[in-house]
PDB file of C-alpha atoms in Angstrom:
ATOM      1  CA  MET A   1      -5.371  35.820  29.832  1.00 49.00           C
ATOM      2  CA  THR A   2      -2.602  36.226  27.387  1.00 56.00           C
ATOM      3  CA  LEU A   3      -2.263  37.155  23.989  1.00 48.00           C
ATOM      4  CA  ALA A   4      -0.593  34.054  23.311  1.00 56.00           C
ATOM      5  CA  THR A   5      -3.255  32.228  25.068  1.00 58.00           C
ATOM      6  CA  MET A   6      -5.504  33.569  23.410  1.00 51.00           C
ATOM      7  CA  ASP A   7      -4.275  32.897  19.812  1.00 62.00           C
ATOM      8  CA  LEU A   8      -4.362  29.218  20.737  1.00 72.00           C
ATOM      9  CA  MET A   9      -7.681  29.441  22.188  1.00 79.00           C
ATOM     10  CA  ILE A  10      -8.381  30.680  18.463  1.00 81.00           C
ATOM     11  CA  ILE A  11      -7.100  27.878  16.651  1.00 89.00           C
ATOM     12  CA  VAL A  12      -8.261  24.704  18.734  1.00 92.00           C
ATOM     13  CA  PRO A  13     -11.623  24.493  16.737  1.00 93.00           C
ATOM     14  CA  ALA A  14      -9.625  25.023  13.472  1.00 94.00           C
ATOM     15  CA  PHE A  15      -7.726  22.180  14.999  1.00 95.00           C
ATOM     16  CA  LEU A  16     -10.508  20.167  15.620  1.00 95.00           C
ATOM     17  CA  ALA A  17     -11.741  20.523  12.023  1.00 95.00           C
ATOM     18  CA  GLY A  18      -8.107  19.256  10.929  1.00 96.00           C
ATOM     19  CA  LEU A  19      -8.798  16.018  13.095  1.00 96.00           C
ATOM     20  CA  LEU A  20     -12.313  15.505  12.128  1.00 95.00           C
ATOM     21  CA  VAL A  21     -10.951  15.990   8.085  1.00 95.00           C
ATOM     22  CA  LEU A  22      -8.021  13.690   8.687  1.00 96.00           C
ATOM     23  CA  ILE A  23     -10.137  10.553  10.340  1.00 96.00           C
ATOM     24  CA  THR A  24     -11.998   9.647   7.177  1.00 94.00           C
ATOM     25  CA  HIS A  25      -9.444  11.568   4.694  1.00 94.00           C
ATOM     26  CA  VAL A  26      -6.430   9.245   5.621  1.00 94.00           C
ATOM     27  CA  PRO A  27      -8.141   5.776   5.108  1.00 92.00           C
ATOM     28  CA  LEU A  28     -10.136   6.981   2.230  1.00 91.00           C
ATOM     29  CA  GLY A  29      -6.641   8.300   0.599  1.00 90.00           C
ATOM     30  CA  SER A  30      -5.133   5.177   1.026  1.00 89.00           C
ATOM     31  CA  GLN A  31      -7.537   3.715  -1.506  1.00 87.00           C
ATOM     32  CA  VAL A  32      -7.703   6.509  -4.094  1.00 86.00           C
ATOM     33  CA  LEU A  33      -3.479   5.600  -4.312  1.00 87.00           C
ATOM     34  CA  LYS A  34      -4.676   1.769  -4.417  1.00 84.00           C
ATOM     35  CA  ARG A  35      -7.684   1.882  -7.159  1.00 79.00           C
ATOM     36  CA  GLY A  36      -5.216   4.748  -8.956  1.00 78.00           C
ATOM     37  CA  ILE A  37      -8.208   7.720  -9.121  1.00 77.00           C
ATOM     38  CA  VAL A  38      -5.597  10.481  -7.295  1.00 76.00           C
ATOM     39  CA  PHE A  39      -7.922  13.270  -8.907  1.00 78.00           C
ATOM     40  CA  ILE A  40     -11.149  12.160  -7.693  1.00 82.00           C
ATOM     41  CA  ASP A  41     -10.866  14.208  -4.617  1.00 76.00           C
ATOM     42  CA  LEU A  42     -10.362  17.482  -6.152  1.00 81.00           C
ATOM     43  CA  ALA A  43     -13.522  16.447  -8.408  1.00 88.00           C
ATOM     44  CA  ILE A  44     -15.418  15.997  -5.994  1.00 88.00           C
ATOM     45  CA  ALA A  45     -14.409  18.358  -3.609  1.00 85.00           C
ATOM     46  CA  GLN A  46     -15.036  21.250  -6.656  1.00 88.00           C
ATOM     47  CA  ILE A  47     -18.255  19.525  -7.351  1.00 90.00           C
ATOM     48  CA  ALA A  48     -19.237  19.984  -3.784  1.00 86.00           C
ATOM     49  CA  ALA A  49     -18.041  23.737  -3.622  1.00 85.00           C
ATOM     50  CA  LEU A  50     -20.329  24.364  -6.922  1.00 87.00           C
ATOM     51  CA  GLY A  51     -23.533  22.863  -4.718  1.00 85.00           C
ATOM     52  CA  VAL A  52     -22.696  25.548  -2.487  1.00 81.00           C
ATOM     53  CA  ILE A  53     -22.246  27.857  -4.677  1.00 84.00           C
ATOM     54  CA  VAL A  54     -25.687  27.481  -6.082  1.00 83.00           C
ATOM     55  CA  ALA A  55     -27.518  27.133  -2.736  1.00 78.00           C
ATOM     56  CA  GLY A  56     -25.533  31.013  -1.697  1.00 75.00           C
ATOM     57  CA  MET A  57     -27.460  31.795  -4.832  1.00 77.00           C
ATOM     58  CA  MET A  58     -30.841  31.032  -3.833  1.00 76.00           C
ATOM     59  CA  ASP A  59     -30.088  32.186  -0.559  1.00 69.00           C
ATOM     60  CA  LEU A  60     -29.519  29.529   1.444  1.00 60.00           C
ATOM     61  CA  ASP A  61     -28.579  29.941   5.689  1.00 58.00           C
ATOM     62  CA  GLN A  62     -24.413  29.633   4.775  1.00 57.00           C
ATOM     63  CA  GLN A  63     -24.539  27.341   8.524  1.00 57.00           C
ATOM     64  CA  GLY A  64     -28.037  25.739   7.892  1.00 59.00           C
ATOM     65  CA  TRP A  65     -28.397  22.233   7.287  1.00 67.00           C
ATOM     66  CA  LEU A  66     -30.187  22.883   3.750  1.00 72.00           C
ATOM     67  CA  LEU A  67     -26.608  24.190   2.694  1.00 72.00           C
ATOM     68  CA  GLN A  68     -25.598  20.552   3.642  1.00 74.00           C
ATOM     69  CA  VAL A  69     -28.112  18.939   1.525  1.00 80.00           C
ATOM     70  CA  ALA A  70     -27.428  21.149  -1.497  1.00 79.00           C
ATOM     71  CA  ALA A  71     -23.581  20.452  -1.316  1.00 80.00           C
ATOM     72  CA  GLY A  72     -24.172  16.557  -0.444  1.00 84.00           C
ATOM     73  CA  SER A  73     -26.777  16.077  -3.293  1.00 87.00           C
ATOM     74  CA  ALA A  74     -24.408  17.826  -5.565  1.00 89.00           C
ATOM     75  CA  ALA A  75     -21.471  15.414  -4.751  1.00 88.00           C
ATOM     76  CA  LEU A  76     -23.881  12.525  -4.650  1.00 89.00           C
ATOM     77  CA  LEU A  77     -24.733  13.422  -8.420  1.00 92.00           C
ATOM     78  CA  GLY A  78     -21.005  13.865  -8.936  1.00 91.00           C
ATOM     79  CA  ALA A  79     -20.795  10.081  -7.568  1.00 88.00           C
ATOM     80  CA  LEU A  80     -23.070   8.723  -9.382  1.00 90.00           C
ATOM     81  CA  LEU A  81     -21.416  10.461 -12.554  1.00 92.00           C
ATOM     82  CA  LEU A  82     -17.714   8.689 -12.034  1.00 88.00           C
ATOM     83  CA  THR A  83     -19.476   5.160 -11.203  1.00 86.00           C
ATOM     84  CA  TRP A  84     -21.254   5.291 -14.499  1.00 91.00           C
ATOM     85  CA  THR A  85     -18.009   6.600 -16.301  1.00 90.00           C
ATOM     86  CA  GLU A  86     -15.675   4.099 -15.036  1.00 87.00           C
ATOM     87  CA  LYS A  87     -18.262   1.267 -15.758  1.00 87.00           C
ATOM     88  CA  ARG A  88     -18.650   2.453 -19.234  1.00 90.00           C
ATOM     89  CA  TRP A  89     -14.817   3.848 -20.054  1.00 90.00           C
ATOM     90  CA  PRO A  90     -12.420   2.549 -17.600  1.00 88.00           C
ATOM     91  CA  GLU A  91      -9.782   2.792 -19.400  1.00 89.00           C
ATOM     92  CA  VAL A  92      -9.834   6.536 -19.376  1.00 89.00           C
ATOM     93  CA  GLN A  93     -11.402   7.192 -15.568  1.00 87.00           C
ATOM     94  CA  GLU A  94      -8.985   9.116 -14.420  1.00 85.00           C
ATOM     95  CA  ALA A  95      -9.165  11.862 -17.701  1.00 88.00           C
ATOM     96  CA  GLN A  96     -13.235  11.874 -17.143  1.00 91.00           C
ATOM     97  CA  ILE A  97     -11.852  12.645 -13.653  1.00 88.00           C
ATOM     98  CA  GLY A  98     -10.156  15.958 -14.497  1.00 89.00           C
ATOM     99  CA  VAL A  99     -12.432  16.739 -17.238  1.00 92.00           C
ATOM    100  CA  LEU A 100     -15.283  16.982 -14.391  1.00 92.00           C
ATOM    101  CA  PHE A 101     -13.185  18.653 -12.330  1.00 90.00           C
ATOM    102  CA  ILE A 102     -12.501  21.593 -14.857  1.00 92.00           C
ATOM    103  CA  LEU A 103     -16.282  21.822 -15.651  1.00 94.00           C
ATOM    104  CA  ALA A 104     -17.301  22.090 -11.925  1.00 91.00           C
ATOM    105  CA  ALA A 105     -14.827  24.677 -11.018  1.00 89.00           C
ATOM    106  CA  THR A 106     -15.385  26.718 -14.862  1.00 92.00           C
ATOM    107  CA  GLY A 107     -19.122  25.985 -13.531  1.00 92.00           C
ATOM    108  CA  GLY A 108     -18.464  28.265 -10.332  1.00 88.00           C
ATOM    109  CA  LEU A 109     -16.294  31.003 -12.409  1.00 88.00           C
ATOM    110  CA  LEU A 110     -19.843  31.203 -14.292  1.00 91.00           C
ATOM    111  CA  LEU A 111     -22.225  30.842 -11.466  1.00 87.00           C
ATOM    112  CA  VAL A 112     -20.251  33.758  -9.508  1.00 84.00           C
ATOM    113  CA  ALA A 113     -19.289  36.169 -12.761  1.00 84.00           C
ATOM    114  CA  HIS A 114     -21.960  38.582 -12.172  1.00 79.00           C
ATOM    115  CA  ASN A 115     -21.762  38.709  -8.237  1.00 76.00           C
ATOM    116  CA  PRO A 116     -19.482  41.303  -6.942  1.00 72.00           C
ATOM    117  CA  HIS A 117     -18.037  39.554  -3.900  1.00 66.00           C
ATOM    118  CA  GLY A 118     -17.807  35.965  -6.276  1.00 62.00           C
ATOM    119  CA  GLY A 119     -14.232  35.886  -6.076  1.00 68.00           C
ATOM    120  CA  GLU A 120     -13.957  35.947  -2.314  1.00 72.00           C
ATOM    121  CA  HIS A 121     -16.417  33.456  -2.086  1.00 64.00           C
ATOM    122  CA  LEU A 122     -14.671  31.144  -4.655  1.00 73.00           C
ATOM    123  CA  GLN A 123     -11.009  31.938  -2.434  1.00 74.00           C
ATOM    124  CA  ASP A 124     -12.743  30.778   0.408  1.00 74.00           C
ATOM    125  CA  LEU A 125     -14.112  27.787  -0.883  1.00 75.00           C
ATOM    126  CA  LEU A 126     -10.824  26.795  -2.410  1.00 76.00           C
ATOM    127  CA  ALA A 127      -8.436  28.171   0.350  1.00 77.00           C
ATOM    128  CA  GLY A 128     -11.338  27.678   2.975  1.00 77.00           C
ATOM    129  CA  GLN A 129     -11.137  29.858   6.443  1.00 81.00           C
ATOM    130  CA  ILE A 130     -10.354  26.965   8.539  1.00 89.00           C
ATOM    131  CA  LEU A 131      -8.632  29.471  11.186  1.00 85.00           C
ATOM    132  CA  TRP A 132     -12.062  31.070  11.837  1.00 85.00           C
ATOM    133  CA  VAL A 133     -14.541  27.603  12.475  1.00 89.00           C
ATOM    134  CA  ARG A 134     -16.645  28.129  15.500  1.00 89.00           C
ATOM    135  CA  TYR A 135     -17.257  24.406  17.539  1.00 90.00           C
ATOM    136  CA  GLU A 136     -21.172  25.065  15.838  1.00 87.00           C
ATOM    137  CA  GLN A 137     -19.530  24.457  12.799  1.00 86.00           C
ATOM    138  CA  LEU A 138     -18.437  20.913  13.774  1.00 91.00           C
ATOM    139  CA  LEU A 139     -21.790  19.269  15.123  1.00 88.00           C
ATOM    140  CA  ILE A 140     -22.809  18.380  11.656  1.00 83.00           C
ATOM    141  CA  PRO A 141     -19.383  17.176   9.829  1.00 87.00           C
ATOM    142  CA  ALA A 142     -18.561  15.589  13.835  1.00 92.00           C
ATOM    143  CA  LEU A 143     -21.858  13.378  13.050  1.00 89.00           C
ATOM    144  CA  GLY A 144     -20.865  12.234   9.301  1.00 88.00           C
ATOM    145  CA  THR A 145     -17.447  11.412  10.534  1.00 92.00           C
ATOM    146  CA  VAL A 146     -18.944   8.923  12.618  1.00 93.00           C
ATOM    147  CA  ALA A 147     -21.306   7.442  10.351  1.00 91.00           C
ATOM    148  CA  ILE A 148     -18.083   7.401   7.737  1.00 91.00           C
ATOM    149  CA  VAL A 149     -15.988   5.706   9.993  1.00 91.00           C
ATOM    150  CA  ALA A 150     -18.114   3.244  10.837  1.00 91.00           C
ATOM    151  CA  ILE A 151     -18.751   2.316   7.109  1.00 89.00           C
ATOM    152  CA  LEU A 152     -15.475   1.714   6.804  1.00 86.00           C
ATOM    153  CA  LEU A 153     -14.888  -0.078   9.541  1.00 86.00           C
ATOM    154  CA  VAL A 154     -18.061  -2.859   8.896  1.00 86.00           C
ATOM    155  CA  PHE A 155     -16.632  -2.764   5.012  1.00 81.00           C
ATOM    156  CA  LYS A 156     -12.846  -2.443   5.416  1.00 70.00           C
ATOM    157  CA  GLU A 157     -11.649  -2.064   1.916  1.00 66.00           C
ATOM    158  CA  ARG A 158     -14.678  -4.840   0.462  1.00 71.00           C
ATOM    159  CA  LEU A 159     -16.538  -1.183  -0.434  1.00 74.00           C
ATOM    160  CA  ARG A 160     -17.474  -1.731  -4.369  1.00 77.00           C
ATOM    161  CA  ARG A 161     -17.393   0.701  -6.918  1.00 77.00           C
ATOM    162  CA  LEU A 162     -20.713   2.769  -6.718  1.00 79.00           C
ATOM    163  CA  GLY A 163     -20.357   1.971  -2.517  1.00 84.00           C
ATOM    164  CA  PHE A 164     -16.992   3.633  -1.970  1.00 85.00           C
ATOM    165  CA  TYR A 165     -17.644   7.270  -4.444  1.00 84.00           C
ATOM    166  CA  LEU A 166     -20.849   6.929  -2.391  1.00 85.00           C
ATOM    167  CA  VAL A 167     -19.032   7.578   1.055  1.00 88.00           C
ATOM    168  CA  PHE A 168     -15.938   9.238  -0.658  1.00 86.00           C
ATOM    169  CA  ALA A 169     -18.996  12.454  -2.072  1.00 87.00           C
ATOM    170  CA  LEU A 170     -20.592  12.310   1.549  1.00 86.00           C
ATOM    171  CA  ALA A 171     -17.057  12.191   3.472  1.00 88.00           C
ATOM    172  CA  VAL A 172     -15.668  15.197   0.831  1.00 86.00           C
ATOM    173  CA  THR A 173     -19.009  17.255   1.425  1.00 81.00           C
ATOM    174  CA  ALA A 174     -18.651  18.912   5.036  1.00 76.00           C
ATOM    175  CA  SER A 175     -14.539  19.022   4.410  1.00 87.00           C
ATOM    176  CA  VAL A 176     -15.260  21.190   1.960  1.00 85.00           C
ATOM    177  CA  GLN A 177     -17.002  23.665   3.610  1.00 79.00           C
ATOM    178  CA  LEU A 178     -14.922  23.622   6.932  1.00 85.00           C
ATOM    179  CA  VAL A 179     -11.400  23.460   5.509  1.00 91.00           C
ATOM    180  CA  GLY A 180     -11.411  24.291   1.775  1.00 87.00           C
ATOM    181  CA  VAL A 181     -11.006  22.644  -1.832  1.00 87.00           C
ATOM    182  CA  TYR A 182      -6.957  22.679  -0.831  1.00 90.00           C
ATOM    183  CA  LEU A 183      -7.154  21.377   1.873  1.00 93.00           C
ATOM    184  CA  VAL A 184      -9.333  18.377   1.183  1.00 91.00           C
ATOM    185  CA  PHE A 185      -7.221  17.044  -1.633  1.00 90.00           C
ATOM    186  CA  ALA A 186      -3.488  17.790   0.757  1.00 94.00           C
ATOM    187  CA  SER A 187      -5.328  15.338   3.789  1.00 95.00           C
ATOM    188  CA  LEU A 188      -6.587  12.320   1.342  1.00 92.00           C
ATOM    189  CA  ILE A 189      -3.521  12.298  -0.582  1.00 93.00           C
ATOM    190  CA  VAL A 190      -0.357  13.985   1.321  1.00 96.00           C
ATOM    191  CA  PRO A 191      -0.223  11.392   4.365  1.00 96.00           C
ATOM    192  CA  SER A 192      -0.899   8.167   2.005  1.00 94.00           C
ATOM    193  CA  LEU A 193       2.104   9.298  -0.247  1.00 94.00           C
ATOM    194  CA  GLY A 194       4.445   9.724   2.464  1.00 95.00           C
ATOM    195  CA  VAL A 195       4.066   6.461   4.189  1.00 95.00           C
ATOM    196  CA  ARG A 196       3.341   4.466   0.592  1.00 92.00           C
ATOM    197  CA  ASN A 197       6.366   1.999   1.431  1.00 91.00           C
ATOM    198  CA  TYR A 198       5.986   1.448   4.924  1.00 93.00           C
ATOM    199  CA  GLY A 199       4.951  -1.707   5.852  1.00 91.00           C
ATOM    200  CA  LYS A 200       1.266  -2.444   6.198  1.00 88.00           C
ATOM    201  CA  ARG A 201       1.043  -2.378   9.620  1.00 90.00           C
ATOM    202  CA  ALA A 202       2.896   1.686  10.304  1.00 93.00           C
ATOM    203  CA  ARG A 203       0.723   3.055   7.216  1.00 94.00           C
ATOM    204  CA  LEU A 204      -2.120   4.167   8.456  1.00 94.00           C
ATOM    205  CA  PRO A 205      -0.939   5.357  12.339  1.00 96.00           C
ATOM    206  CA  LEU A 206       2.343   7.315  10.663  1.00 97.00           C
ATOM    207  CA  ALA A 207      -0.121   9.056   7.929  1.00 97.00           C
ATOM    208  CA  TYR A 208      -2.214   9.953  10.530  1.00 97.00           C
ATOM    209  CA  LEU A 209       1.074  11.292  12.150  1.00 97.00           C
ATOM    210  CA  ILE A 210       1.937  12.987   9.488  1.00 97.00           C
ATOM    211  CA  GLY A 211      -1.725  14.939   9.082  1.00 97.00           C
ATOM    212  CA  ILE A 212      -1.968  15.571  12.481  1.00 97.00           C
ATOM    213  CA  GLY A 213       1.160  17.214  12.806  1.00 97.00           C
ATOM    214  CA  GLY A 214       0.967  19.178   9.340  1.00 97.00           C
ATOM    215  CA  TYR A 215      -2.481  21.312  10.602  1.00 97.00           C
ATOM    216  CA  ALA A 216      -1.194  21.132  14.318  1.00 96.00           C
ATOM    217  CA  SER A 217       2.380  23.461  12.694  1.00 96.00           C
ATOM    218  CA  GLY A 218       0.183  24.728   9.827  1.00 96.00           C
ATOM    219  CA  LEU A 219      -1.993  26.377  12.255  1.00 94.00           C
ATOM    220  CA  LEU A 220       0.755  27.655  14.795  1.00 92.00           C
ATOM    221  CA  LEU A 221       3.111  28.600  11.894  1.00 93.00           C
ATOM    222  CA  SER A 222       0.252  31.111  10.217  1.00 91.00           C
ATOM    223  CA  THR A 223      -0.410  32.716  14.242  1.00 89.00           C
ATOM    224  CA  ILE A 224       2.716  33.568  14.533  1.00 88.00           C
ATOM    225  CA  PHE A 225       4.097  34.738  11.295  1.00 90.00           C
ATOM    226  CA  ASP A 226       0.524  35.934  10.042  1.00 88.00           C
ATOM    227  CA  LEU A 227       0.213  33.909   7.058  1.00 90.00           C
ATOM    228  CA  PRO A 228      -2.360  31.840   5.519  1.00 90.00           C
ATOM    229  CA  SER A 229      -3.276  28.768   7.811  1.00 93.00           C
ATOM    230  CA  ALA A 230      -4.407  26.150   4.332  1.00 92.00           C
ATOM    231  CA  ALA A 231      -1.132  27.049   2.579  1.00 93.00           C
ATOM    232  CA  LEU A 232       1.104  26.434   5.615  1.00 95.00           C
ATOM    233  CA  ILE A 233      -0.467  23.669   6.348  1.00 96.00           C
ATOM    234  CA  VAL A 234      -0.141  21.970   3.157  1.00 96.00           C
ATOM    235  CA  TRP A 235       3.373  23.012   3.532  1.00 97.00           C
ATOM    236  CA  CYS A 236       3.593  21.806   6.125  1.00 97.00           C
ATOM    237  CA  MET A 237       2.070  18.402   5.872  1.00 97.00           C
ATOM    238  CA  ALA A 238       4.169  17.778   2.568  1.00 97.00           C
ATOM    239  CA  ILE A 239       7.599  18.073   4.409  1.00 97.00           C
ATOM    240  CA  LEU A 240       6.467  15.807   7.044  1.00 97.00           C
ATOM    241  CA  ALA A 241       5.223  13.278   4.242  1.00 97.00           C
ATOM    242  CA  ILE A 242       8.821  13.735   2.674  1.00 97.00           C
ATOM    243  CA  VAL A 243      10.650  13.394   5.609  1.00 97.00           C
ATOM    244  CA  ALA A 244       8.512  10.088   6.500  1.00 96.00           C
ATOM    245  CA  TYR A 245       9.063   8.827   3.083  1.00 95.00           C
ATOM    246  CA  ALA A 246      13.313   9.471   3.234  1.00 94.00           C
ATOM    247  CA  SER A 247      12.856   7.495   6.387  1.00 93.00           C
ATOM    248  CA  THR A 248      11.679   4.530   5.036  1.00 88.00           C
ATOM    249  CA  PRO A 249      12.987   1.057   6.231  1.00 80.00           C
ATOM    250  CA  LYS A 250      15.045  -0.389   3.803  1.00 72.00           C
ATOM    251  CA  PRO A 251      14.704  -3.870   2.802  1.00 63.00           C
ATOM    252  CA  PRO A 252      17.103  -6.449   4.283  1.00 56.00           C
ATOM    253  CA  ALA A 253      19.775  -7.139   1.511  1.00 54.00           C
ATOM    254  CA  ARG A 254      18.682 -10.314   0.006  1.00 56.00           C
ATOM    255  CA  SER A 255      21.899 -13.386   0.527  1.00 52.00           C
ATOM    256  CA  ALA A 256      24.382 -13.900  -2.365  1.00 50.00           C
ATOM    257  CA  ASN A 257      23.573 -18.040  -2.297  1.00 49.00           C
TER     258      ASN A 257
END
């Protein structure tokens, strides 16, 4: 086996992890833009990360199901809180989401302040360690993806406020542990931004292509140039989204008559 083949074998599980994230996050991202709550993913992802930190302080297995329960419970509590705030003060919901994000982020800083490896742990949760994902780590996220896709197919865009927030929280819970907060945000928002002016039928397939192309090119470039995978994936995805947006078909000119 050549060195090049070995490098490609290393990134296969990472690429599969990216695909799992994209399957649910691309359609959810389009709804996030439509609802005007762009930063909800950052807030929920950061709350899920806070749950992971708390689970780590309790010495739970970092690959076990109890960790998933801790992260999922934290994300669901955050979703319930945001459901209540949107109902109570809808005019400032985006600001409330931002406040919740910063509280979760700084809460994590406080919890790991006396941990000698706290900074490294926070970095892993933010930027992720997608290049080191193993096949066995994909089982629980894959099962969750199947359940979320089934819900989205049944309800499509008819999910009400509470249902949307809860589904969103479940989707983000596993994703943030696989790819980190940065890639969760990018996977949700960037593809949907790039295709927002396309026709309704073209948006979803094109958004998936942007996401898949971003993960594939970012992972390949990271192995070639030995650069951080998550950062390169975000940049590759953003470039593809810009190209897609710039290539948006122009509407036909109206007749002067």
